[in-house]
Short mmCIF file of C-alpha atoms and ligand atoms in Angstrom, two decimals:
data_model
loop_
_atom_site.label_atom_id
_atom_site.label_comp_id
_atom_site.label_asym_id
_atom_site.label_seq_id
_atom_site.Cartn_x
_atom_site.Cartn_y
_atom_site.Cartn_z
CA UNK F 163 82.42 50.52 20.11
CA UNK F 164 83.46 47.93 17.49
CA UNK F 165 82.75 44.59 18.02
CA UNK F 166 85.42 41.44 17.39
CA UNK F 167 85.86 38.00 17.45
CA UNK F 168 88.68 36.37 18.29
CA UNK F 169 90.74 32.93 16.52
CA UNK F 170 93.48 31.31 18.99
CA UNK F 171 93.68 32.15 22.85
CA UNK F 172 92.34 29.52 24.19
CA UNK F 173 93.05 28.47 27.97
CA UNK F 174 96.36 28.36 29.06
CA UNK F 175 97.77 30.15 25.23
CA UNK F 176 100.40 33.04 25.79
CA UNK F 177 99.41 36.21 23.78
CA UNK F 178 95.38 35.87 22.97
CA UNK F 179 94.47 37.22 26.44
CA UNK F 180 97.36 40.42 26.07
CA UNK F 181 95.40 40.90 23.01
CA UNK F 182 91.98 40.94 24.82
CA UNK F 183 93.22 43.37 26.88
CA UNK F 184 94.69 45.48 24.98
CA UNK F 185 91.33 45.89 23.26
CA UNK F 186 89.96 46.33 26.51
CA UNK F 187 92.74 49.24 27.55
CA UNK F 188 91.56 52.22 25.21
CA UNK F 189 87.96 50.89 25.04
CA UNK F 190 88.09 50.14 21.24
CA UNK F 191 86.42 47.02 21.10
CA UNK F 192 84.43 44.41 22.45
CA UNK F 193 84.75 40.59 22.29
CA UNK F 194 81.88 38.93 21.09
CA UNK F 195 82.39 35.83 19.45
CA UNK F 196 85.32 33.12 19.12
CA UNK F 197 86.95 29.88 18.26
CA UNK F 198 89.75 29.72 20.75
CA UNK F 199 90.81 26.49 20.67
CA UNK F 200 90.19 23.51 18.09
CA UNK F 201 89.00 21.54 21.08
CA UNK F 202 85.09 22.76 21.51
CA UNK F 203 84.93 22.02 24.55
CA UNK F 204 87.96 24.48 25.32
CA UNK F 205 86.40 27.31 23.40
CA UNK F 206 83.25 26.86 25.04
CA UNK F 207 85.51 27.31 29.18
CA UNK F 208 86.98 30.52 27.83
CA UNK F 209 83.61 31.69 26.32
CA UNK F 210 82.48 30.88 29.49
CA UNK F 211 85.34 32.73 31.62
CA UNK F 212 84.72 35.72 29.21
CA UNK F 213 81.11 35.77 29.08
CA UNK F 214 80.02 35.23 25.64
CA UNK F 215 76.97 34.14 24.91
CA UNK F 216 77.26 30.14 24.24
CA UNK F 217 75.74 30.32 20.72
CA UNK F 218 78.72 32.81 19.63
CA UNK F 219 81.19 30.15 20.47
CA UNK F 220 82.40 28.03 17.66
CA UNK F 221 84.42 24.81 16.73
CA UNK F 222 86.23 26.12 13.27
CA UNK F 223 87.04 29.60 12.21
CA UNK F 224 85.54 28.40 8.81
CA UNK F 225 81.74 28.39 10.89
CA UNK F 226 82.65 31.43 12.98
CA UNK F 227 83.56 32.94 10.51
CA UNK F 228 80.73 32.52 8.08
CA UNK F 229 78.04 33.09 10.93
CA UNK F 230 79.35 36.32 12.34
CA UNK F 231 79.91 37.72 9.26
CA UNK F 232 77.84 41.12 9.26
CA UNK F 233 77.76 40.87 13.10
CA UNK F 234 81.43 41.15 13.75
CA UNK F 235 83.98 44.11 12.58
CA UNK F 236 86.63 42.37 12.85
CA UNK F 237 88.78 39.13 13.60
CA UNK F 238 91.94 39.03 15.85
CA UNK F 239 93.93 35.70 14.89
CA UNK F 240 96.35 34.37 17.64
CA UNK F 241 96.71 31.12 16.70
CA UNK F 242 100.08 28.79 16.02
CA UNK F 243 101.84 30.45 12.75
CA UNK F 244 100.56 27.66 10.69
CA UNK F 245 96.55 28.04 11.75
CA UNK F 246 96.78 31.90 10.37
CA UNK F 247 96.68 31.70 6.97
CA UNK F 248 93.36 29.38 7.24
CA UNK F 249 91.90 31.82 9.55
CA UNK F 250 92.88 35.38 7.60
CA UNK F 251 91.46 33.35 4.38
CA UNK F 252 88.59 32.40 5.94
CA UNK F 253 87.58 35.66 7.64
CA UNK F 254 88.67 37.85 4.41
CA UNK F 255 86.62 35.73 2.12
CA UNK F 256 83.18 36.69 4.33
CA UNK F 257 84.06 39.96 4.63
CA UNK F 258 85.54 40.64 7.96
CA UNK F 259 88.86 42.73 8.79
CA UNK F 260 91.76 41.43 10.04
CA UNK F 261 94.08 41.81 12.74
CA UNK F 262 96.78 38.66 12.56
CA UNK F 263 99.26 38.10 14.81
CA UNK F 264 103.05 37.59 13.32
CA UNK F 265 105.01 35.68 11.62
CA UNK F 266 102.00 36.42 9.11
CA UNK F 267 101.93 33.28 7.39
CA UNK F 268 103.95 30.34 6.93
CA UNK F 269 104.91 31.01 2.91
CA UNK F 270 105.15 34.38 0.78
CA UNK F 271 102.53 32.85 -1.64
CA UNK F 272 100.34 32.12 1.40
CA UNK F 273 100.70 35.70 2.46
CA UNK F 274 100.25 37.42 -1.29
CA UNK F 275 97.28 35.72 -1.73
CA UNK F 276 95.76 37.29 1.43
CA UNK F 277 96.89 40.64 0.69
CA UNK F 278 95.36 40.27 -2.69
CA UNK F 279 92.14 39.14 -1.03
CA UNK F 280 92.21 42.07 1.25
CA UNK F 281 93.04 44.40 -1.76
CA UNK F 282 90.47 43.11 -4.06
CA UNK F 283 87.86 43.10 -1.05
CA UNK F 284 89.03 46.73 0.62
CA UNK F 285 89.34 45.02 3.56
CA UNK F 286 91.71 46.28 6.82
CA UNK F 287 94.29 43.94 6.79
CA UNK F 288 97.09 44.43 9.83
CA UNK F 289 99.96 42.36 11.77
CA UNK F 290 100.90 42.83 15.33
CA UNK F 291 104.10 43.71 15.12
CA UNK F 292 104.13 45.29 18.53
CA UNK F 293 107.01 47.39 19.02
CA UNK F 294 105.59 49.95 15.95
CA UNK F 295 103.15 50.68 19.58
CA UNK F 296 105.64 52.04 21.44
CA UNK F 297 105.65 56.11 21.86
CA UNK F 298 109.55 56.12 22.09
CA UNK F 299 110.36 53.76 19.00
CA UNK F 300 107.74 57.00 17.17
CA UNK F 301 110.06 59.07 18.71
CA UNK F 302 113.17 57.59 17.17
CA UNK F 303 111.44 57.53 13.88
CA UNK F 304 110.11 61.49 14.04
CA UNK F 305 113.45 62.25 15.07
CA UNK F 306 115.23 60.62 12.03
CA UNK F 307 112.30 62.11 9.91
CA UNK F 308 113.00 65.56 10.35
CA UNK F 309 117.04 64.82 9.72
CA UNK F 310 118.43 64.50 13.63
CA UNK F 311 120.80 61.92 12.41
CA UNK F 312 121.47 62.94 9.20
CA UNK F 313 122.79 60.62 6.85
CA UNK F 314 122.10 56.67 8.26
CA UNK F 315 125.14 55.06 8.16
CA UNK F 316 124.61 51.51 10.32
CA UNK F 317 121.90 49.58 12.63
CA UNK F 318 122.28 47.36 14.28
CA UNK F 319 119.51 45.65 16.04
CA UNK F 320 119.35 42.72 18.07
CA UNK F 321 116.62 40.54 19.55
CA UNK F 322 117.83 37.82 22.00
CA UNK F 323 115.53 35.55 24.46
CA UNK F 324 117.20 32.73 26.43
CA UNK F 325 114.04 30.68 27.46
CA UNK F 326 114.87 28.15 24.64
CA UNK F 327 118.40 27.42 25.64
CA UNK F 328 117.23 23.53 26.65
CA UNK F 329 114.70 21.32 24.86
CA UNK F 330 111.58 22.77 26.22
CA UNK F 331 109.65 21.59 23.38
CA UNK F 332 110.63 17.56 24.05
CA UNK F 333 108.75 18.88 27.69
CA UNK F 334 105.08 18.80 27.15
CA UNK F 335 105.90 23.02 27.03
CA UNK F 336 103.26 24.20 24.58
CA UNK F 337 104.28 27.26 23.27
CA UNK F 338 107.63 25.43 22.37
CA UNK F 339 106.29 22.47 21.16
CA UNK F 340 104.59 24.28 18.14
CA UNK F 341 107.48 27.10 17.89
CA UNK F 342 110.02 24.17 17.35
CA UNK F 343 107.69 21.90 14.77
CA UNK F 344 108.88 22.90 10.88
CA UNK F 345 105.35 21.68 10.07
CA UNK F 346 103.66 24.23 12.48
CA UNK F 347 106.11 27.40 12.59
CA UNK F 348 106.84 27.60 9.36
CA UNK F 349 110.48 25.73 8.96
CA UNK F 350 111.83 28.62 11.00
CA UNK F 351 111.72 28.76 14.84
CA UNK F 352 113.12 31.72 16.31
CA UNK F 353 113.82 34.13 12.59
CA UNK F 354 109.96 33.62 12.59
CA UNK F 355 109.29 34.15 16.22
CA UNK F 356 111.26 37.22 17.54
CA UNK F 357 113.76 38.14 13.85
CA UNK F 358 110.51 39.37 11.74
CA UNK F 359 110.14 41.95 14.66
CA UNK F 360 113.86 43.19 13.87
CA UNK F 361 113.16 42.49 10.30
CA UNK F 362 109.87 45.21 10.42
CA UNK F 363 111.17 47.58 13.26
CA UNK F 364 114.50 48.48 11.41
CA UNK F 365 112.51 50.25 8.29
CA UNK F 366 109.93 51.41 10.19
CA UNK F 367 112.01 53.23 12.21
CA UNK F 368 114.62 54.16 9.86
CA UNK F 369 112.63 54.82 6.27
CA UNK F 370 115.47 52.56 5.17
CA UNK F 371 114.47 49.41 2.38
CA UNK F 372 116.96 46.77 2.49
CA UNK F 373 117.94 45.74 -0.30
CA UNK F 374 120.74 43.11 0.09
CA UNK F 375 121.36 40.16 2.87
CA UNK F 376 123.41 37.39 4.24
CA UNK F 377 122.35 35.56 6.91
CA UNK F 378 123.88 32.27 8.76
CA UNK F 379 121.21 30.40 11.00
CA UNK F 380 122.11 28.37 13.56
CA UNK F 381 121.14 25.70 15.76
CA UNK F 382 122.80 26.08 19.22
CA UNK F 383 121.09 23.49 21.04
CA UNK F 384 121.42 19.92 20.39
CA UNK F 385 118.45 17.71 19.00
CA UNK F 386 116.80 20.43 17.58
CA UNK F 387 115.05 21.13 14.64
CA UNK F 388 115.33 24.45 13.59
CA UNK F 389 117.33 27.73 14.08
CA UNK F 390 117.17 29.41 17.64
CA UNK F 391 120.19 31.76 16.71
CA UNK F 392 121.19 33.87 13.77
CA UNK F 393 123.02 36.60 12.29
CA UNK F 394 121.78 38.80 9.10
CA UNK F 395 124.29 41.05 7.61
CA UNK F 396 122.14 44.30 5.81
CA UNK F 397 122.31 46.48 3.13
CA UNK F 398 120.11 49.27 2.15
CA UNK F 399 118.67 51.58 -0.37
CA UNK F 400 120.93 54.84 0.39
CA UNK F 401 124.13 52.41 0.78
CA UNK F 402 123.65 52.33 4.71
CA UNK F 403 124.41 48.69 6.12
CA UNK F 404 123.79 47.11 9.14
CA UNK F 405 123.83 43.90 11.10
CA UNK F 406 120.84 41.64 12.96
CA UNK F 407 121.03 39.08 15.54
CA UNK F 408 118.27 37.16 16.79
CA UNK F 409 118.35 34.35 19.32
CA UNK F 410 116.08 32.42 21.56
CA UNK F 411 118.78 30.33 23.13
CA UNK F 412 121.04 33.24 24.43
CA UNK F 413 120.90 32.57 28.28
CA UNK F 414 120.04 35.14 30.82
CA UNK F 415 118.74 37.37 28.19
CA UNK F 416 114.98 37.77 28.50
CA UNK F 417 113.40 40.37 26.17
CA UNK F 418 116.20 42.04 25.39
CA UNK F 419 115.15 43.81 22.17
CA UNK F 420 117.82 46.64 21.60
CA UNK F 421 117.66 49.32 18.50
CA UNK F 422 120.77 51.31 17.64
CA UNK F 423 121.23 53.80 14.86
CA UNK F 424 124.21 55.92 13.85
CA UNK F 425 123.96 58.85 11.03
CA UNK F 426 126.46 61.84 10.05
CA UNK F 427 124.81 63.54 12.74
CA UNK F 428 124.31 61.59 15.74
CA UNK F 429 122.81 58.29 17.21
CA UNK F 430 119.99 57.05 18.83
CA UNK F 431 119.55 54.11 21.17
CA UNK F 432 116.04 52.27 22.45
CA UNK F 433 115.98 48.99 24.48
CA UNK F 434 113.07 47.33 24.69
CA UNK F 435 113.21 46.15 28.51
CA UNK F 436 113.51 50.12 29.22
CA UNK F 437 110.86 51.05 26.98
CA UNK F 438 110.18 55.49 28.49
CA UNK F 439 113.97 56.23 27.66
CA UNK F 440 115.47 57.54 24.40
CA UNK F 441 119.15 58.05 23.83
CA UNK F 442 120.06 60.37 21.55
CA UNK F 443 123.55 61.49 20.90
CA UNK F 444 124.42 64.54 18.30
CA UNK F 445 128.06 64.31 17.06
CA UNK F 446 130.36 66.05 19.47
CA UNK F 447 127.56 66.13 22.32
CA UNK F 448 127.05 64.35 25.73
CA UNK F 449 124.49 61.77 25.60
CA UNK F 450 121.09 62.73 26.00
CA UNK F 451 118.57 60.83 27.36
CA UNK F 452 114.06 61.84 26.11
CA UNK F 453 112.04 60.35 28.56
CA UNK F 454 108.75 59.46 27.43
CA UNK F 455 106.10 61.88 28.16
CA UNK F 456 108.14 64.76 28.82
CA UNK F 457 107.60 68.36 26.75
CA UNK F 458 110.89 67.56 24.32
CA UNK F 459 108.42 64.84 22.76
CA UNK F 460 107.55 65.23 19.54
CA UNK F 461 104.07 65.50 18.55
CA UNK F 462 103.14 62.73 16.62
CA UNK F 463 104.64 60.09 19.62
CA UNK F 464 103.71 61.63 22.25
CA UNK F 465 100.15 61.03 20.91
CA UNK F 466 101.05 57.34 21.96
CA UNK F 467 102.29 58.23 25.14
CA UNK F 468 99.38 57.92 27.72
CA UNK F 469 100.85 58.28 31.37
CA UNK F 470 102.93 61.38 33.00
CA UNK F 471 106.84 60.84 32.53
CA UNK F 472 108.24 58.65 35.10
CA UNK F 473 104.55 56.31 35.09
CA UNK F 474 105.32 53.05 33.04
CA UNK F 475 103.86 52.58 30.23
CA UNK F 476 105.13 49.07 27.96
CA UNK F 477 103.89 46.24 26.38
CA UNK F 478 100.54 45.79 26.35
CA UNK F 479 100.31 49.80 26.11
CA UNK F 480 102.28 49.46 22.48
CA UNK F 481 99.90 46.75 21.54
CA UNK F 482 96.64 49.35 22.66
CA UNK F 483 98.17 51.71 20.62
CA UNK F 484 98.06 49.70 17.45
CA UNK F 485 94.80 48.66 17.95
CA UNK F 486 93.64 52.33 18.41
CA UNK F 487 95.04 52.76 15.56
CA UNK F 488 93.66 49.97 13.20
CA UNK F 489 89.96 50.76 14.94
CA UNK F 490 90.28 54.13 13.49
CA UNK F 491 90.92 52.69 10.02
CA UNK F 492 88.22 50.60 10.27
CA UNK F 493 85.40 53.07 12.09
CA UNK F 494 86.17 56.33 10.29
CA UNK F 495 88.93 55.50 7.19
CA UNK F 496 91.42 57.23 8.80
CA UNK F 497 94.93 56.61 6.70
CA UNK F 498 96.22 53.27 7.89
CA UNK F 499 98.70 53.63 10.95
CA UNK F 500 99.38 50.73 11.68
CA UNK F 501 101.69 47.29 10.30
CA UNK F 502 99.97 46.12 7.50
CA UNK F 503 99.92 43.05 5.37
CA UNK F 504 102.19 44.45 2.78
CA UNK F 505 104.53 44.14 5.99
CA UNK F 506 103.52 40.95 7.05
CA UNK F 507 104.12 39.74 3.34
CA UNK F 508 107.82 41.40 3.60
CA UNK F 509 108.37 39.88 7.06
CA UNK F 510 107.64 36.56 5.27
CA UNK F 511 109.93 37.20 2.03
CA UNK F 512 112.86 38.08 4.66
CA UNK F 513 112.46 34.76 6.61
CA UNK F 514 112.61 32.71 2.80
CA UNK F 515 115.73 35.45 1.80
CA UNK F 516 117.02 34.07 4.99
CA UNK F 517 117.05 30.58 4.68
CA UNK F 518 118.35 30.22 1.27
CA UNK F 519 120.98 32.45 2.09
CA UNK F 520 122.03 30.36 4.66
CA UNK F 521 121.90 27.35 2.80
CA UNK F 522 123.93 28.65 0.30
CA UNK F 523 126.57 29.18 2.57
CA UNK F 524 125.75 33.09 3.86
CA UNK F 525 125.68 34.19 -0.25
CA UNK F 526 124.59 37.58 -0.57
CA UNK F 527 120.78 37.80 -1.84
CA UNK F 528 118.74 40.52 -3.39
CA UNK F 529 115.85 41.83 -1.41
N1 NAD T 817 103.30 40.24 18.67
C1 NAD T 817 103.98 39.64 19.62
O1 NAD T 817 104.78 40.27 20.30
C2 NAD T 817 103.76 38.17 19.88
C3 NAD T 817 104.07 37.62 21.12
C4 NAD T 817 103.83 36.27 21.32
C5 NAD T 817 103.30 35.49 20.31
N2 NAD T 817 103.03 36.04 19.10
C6 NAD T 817 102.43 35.25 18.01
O2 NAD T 817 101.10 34.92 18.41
C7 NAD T 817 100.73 33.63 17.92
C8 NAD T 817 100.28 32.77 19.10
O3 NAD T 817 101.39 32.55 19.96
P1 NAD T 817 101.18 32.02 21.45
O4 NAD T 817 102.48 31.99 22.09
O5 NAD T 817 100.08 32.77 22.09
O6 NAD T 817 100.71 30.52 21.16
P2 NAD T 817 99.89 29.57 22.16
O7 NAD T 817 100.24 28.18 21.79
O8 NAD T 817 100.06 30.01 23.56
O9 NAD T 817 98.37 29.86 21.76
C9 NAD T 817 97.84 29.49 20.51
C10 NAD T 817 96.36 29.28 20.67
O10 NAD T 817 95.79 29.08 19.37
C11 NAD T 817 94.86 27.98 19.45
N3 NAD T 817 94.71 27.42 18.11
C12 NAD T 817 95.65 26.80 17.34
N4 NAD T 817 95.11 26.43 16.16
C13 NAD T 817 93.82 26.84 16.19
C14 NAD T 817 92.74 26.77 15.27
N5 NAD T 817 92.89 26.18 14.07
N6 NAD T 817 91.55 27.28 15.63
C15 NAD T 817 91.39 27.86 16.83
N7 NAD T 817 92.36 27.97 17.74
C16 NAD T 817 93.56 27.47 17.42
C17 NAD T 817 95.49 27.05 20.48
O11 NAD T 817 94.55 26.18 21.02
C18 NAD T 817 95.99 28.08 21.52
O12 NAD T 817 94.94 28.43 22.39
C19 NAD T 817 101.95 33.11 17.19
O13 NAD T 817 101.80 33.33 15.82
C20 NAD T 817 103.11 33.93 17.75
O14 NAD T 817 104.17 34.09 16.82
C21 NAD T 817 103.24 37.37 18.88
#
């Protein structure tokens, strides 16, 4: 079993502990070291709660990361988006892989840099962008693979929350309060936080490169900051186009990631918040719905898929998956299967194509 160390997910933090166990899931590695928090004292309760040996826990990634170097694999980081380029740096530059959460970094400079480091060092380099986990978004892309919708003609994708439809962040909330800071989020709030998941799942699924954008932020609620709602117009490679919206203050929507994909041939549909169901429509056909797990599966996602059809599997499954994957990379070479940090550096290009698009009034940029 590999062994890790983790940067961000301290007590009370949102996504470090899904992270721990979704290491824990498939049994591909174990936490050994960490800097949760930049309050010591912090770090040293969840070390605690964990069961980490007291000398393994640490007050900077800088000192983690130089003293575990040799004794860890590698480093997950799960910190605010402005604490991850730091901690990548840090870890790359004594030798340790990386798993880093998303946005990647706060600027595309930032983010070549690392993948340069990484490069240069032939380190494993990888961003959670979850939704690559899931056995029926592998479906959708195996389907379009082997020419099920023929010709792509539109997406569409959306992503809208509606927990940051008030203020939270003038609350004491903590997970808004950084979200909602330019200085700590990366002068984008929700484009960084939920659109660079629309912004990596569309190619991956699709094999499509955009090419061309326009994009209008918003900011829907007063007294903010930044954008918690926007809409990106798309074009791509083969001429196909399509059409994003993201939003954070779109009330009484939770999750509600949805996917939707129409060729010369048919269409395919996949909602996040009903994760086991494809829907797949040829041209002329009734709709037909491939539940995960069942025979129709193809090969290469059903390898993903872990429970009979009709058993649940979701989020922190998807997130298992990836790290399977990446642990295989690391332990045995195997081919990279996983979002890398030539994605994460893309994810970050889209959010600056964004914002001076909108700027300048929705103009059309090159990708
Ligand atoms: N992949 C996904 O689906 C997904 C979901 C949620 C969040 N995220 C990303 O995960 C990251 C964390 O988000 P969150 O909601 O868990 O935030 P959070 O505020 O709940 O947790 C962040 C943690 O990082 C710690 N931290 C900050 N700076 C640090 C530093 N320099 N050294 C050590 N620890 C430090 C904080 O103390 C806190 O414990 C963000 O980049 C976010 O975009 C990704």
């Amino acid at each position: 079993m590999l062994k890790y160390a983790m940067i961000g997910g301290g007590p009370g933090a949102f996504v470090g502990s899904v992270h721990r166990n979704a290491l824990a899931l498939n049994g591909d590695a174990k936490l050994v070291a960490g800097c949760f928090s930049r309050d010591l004292e912090k770090t040293r309760a969840i070390g605690a709660e964990l069961g980490l040996a007291e000398d393994r826990l640490y007050a900077t990634p800088e000192e983690m990361a130089r003293l575990e170097a040799g004794d860890v694999d590698f480093a997950v980081i799960v910190t605010s988006n402005e604490a991850h380029y730091p901690s990548v740096k840090t870890c790359l530059a004594n030798g340790i892989h990386v798993m880093c959460d998303k946005p990647f970094t706060v600027t595309s400079a930032q983010a070549e840099e690392l993948v340069g480091m990484a490069r240069d060092s032939e380190l494993v380099l990888a961003v959670t962008y979850t939704y690559a986990g899931y056995p029926m978004v592998r479906q959708a892309r195996e389907m379009i693979e082997r020419g099920d919708l023929g010709e792509i003609r539109f997406v569409n994708c959306e992503y809208p929350q509606g927990w940051l439809a008030e203020m939270l962040e003038t609350t004491g909330h903590t997970q808004a309060t950084w979200r909602a800071d330019p200085k700590r989020s990366g002068g984008v709030l929700s484009l960084g936080d939920v659109g660079t998941h629309v912004e990596y799942l569309v190619p991956f699924v699709t094999g499509l490169n955009l090419t061309r954008l326009a994009a209008r932020l918003d900011t829907l609620v007063e007294g903010r900051l930044l954008d918690d709602n926007g809409t990106i117009l798309t074009e791509y490679d083969t001429g196909a186009r399509g059409m994003y919206w993201y939003s954070q203050a779109a009330t009484g929507c939770v999750n509600e990631l949805k996917l939707r994909i129409y060729g010369d041939k048919g269409g395919l549909e996949w909602f996040q918040e009903d994760p086991d169901h494809l829907h797949y429509t040829p041209i002329g056909q009734p709709k037909q719905t491939i539940v995960r797990g069942a025979p129709e599966m193809l090969p290469g996602a059903m390898a993903y898929s872990h429970t009979p059809a009709g058993h649940p599997e979701g989020w922190l499954q998807a997130f298992a998956n990836i790290y399977t994957a990446f642990c295989a990379t690391i332990e045995h070479g195997a081919a990279p299967d996983f979002p890398t940090g030539e994605d994460g550096l893309r994810g970050v290009r889209f959010i600056e194509a964004c914002v001076e698009s909108s700027r300048n009034g929705t103009s059309w940029i090159d990708f």
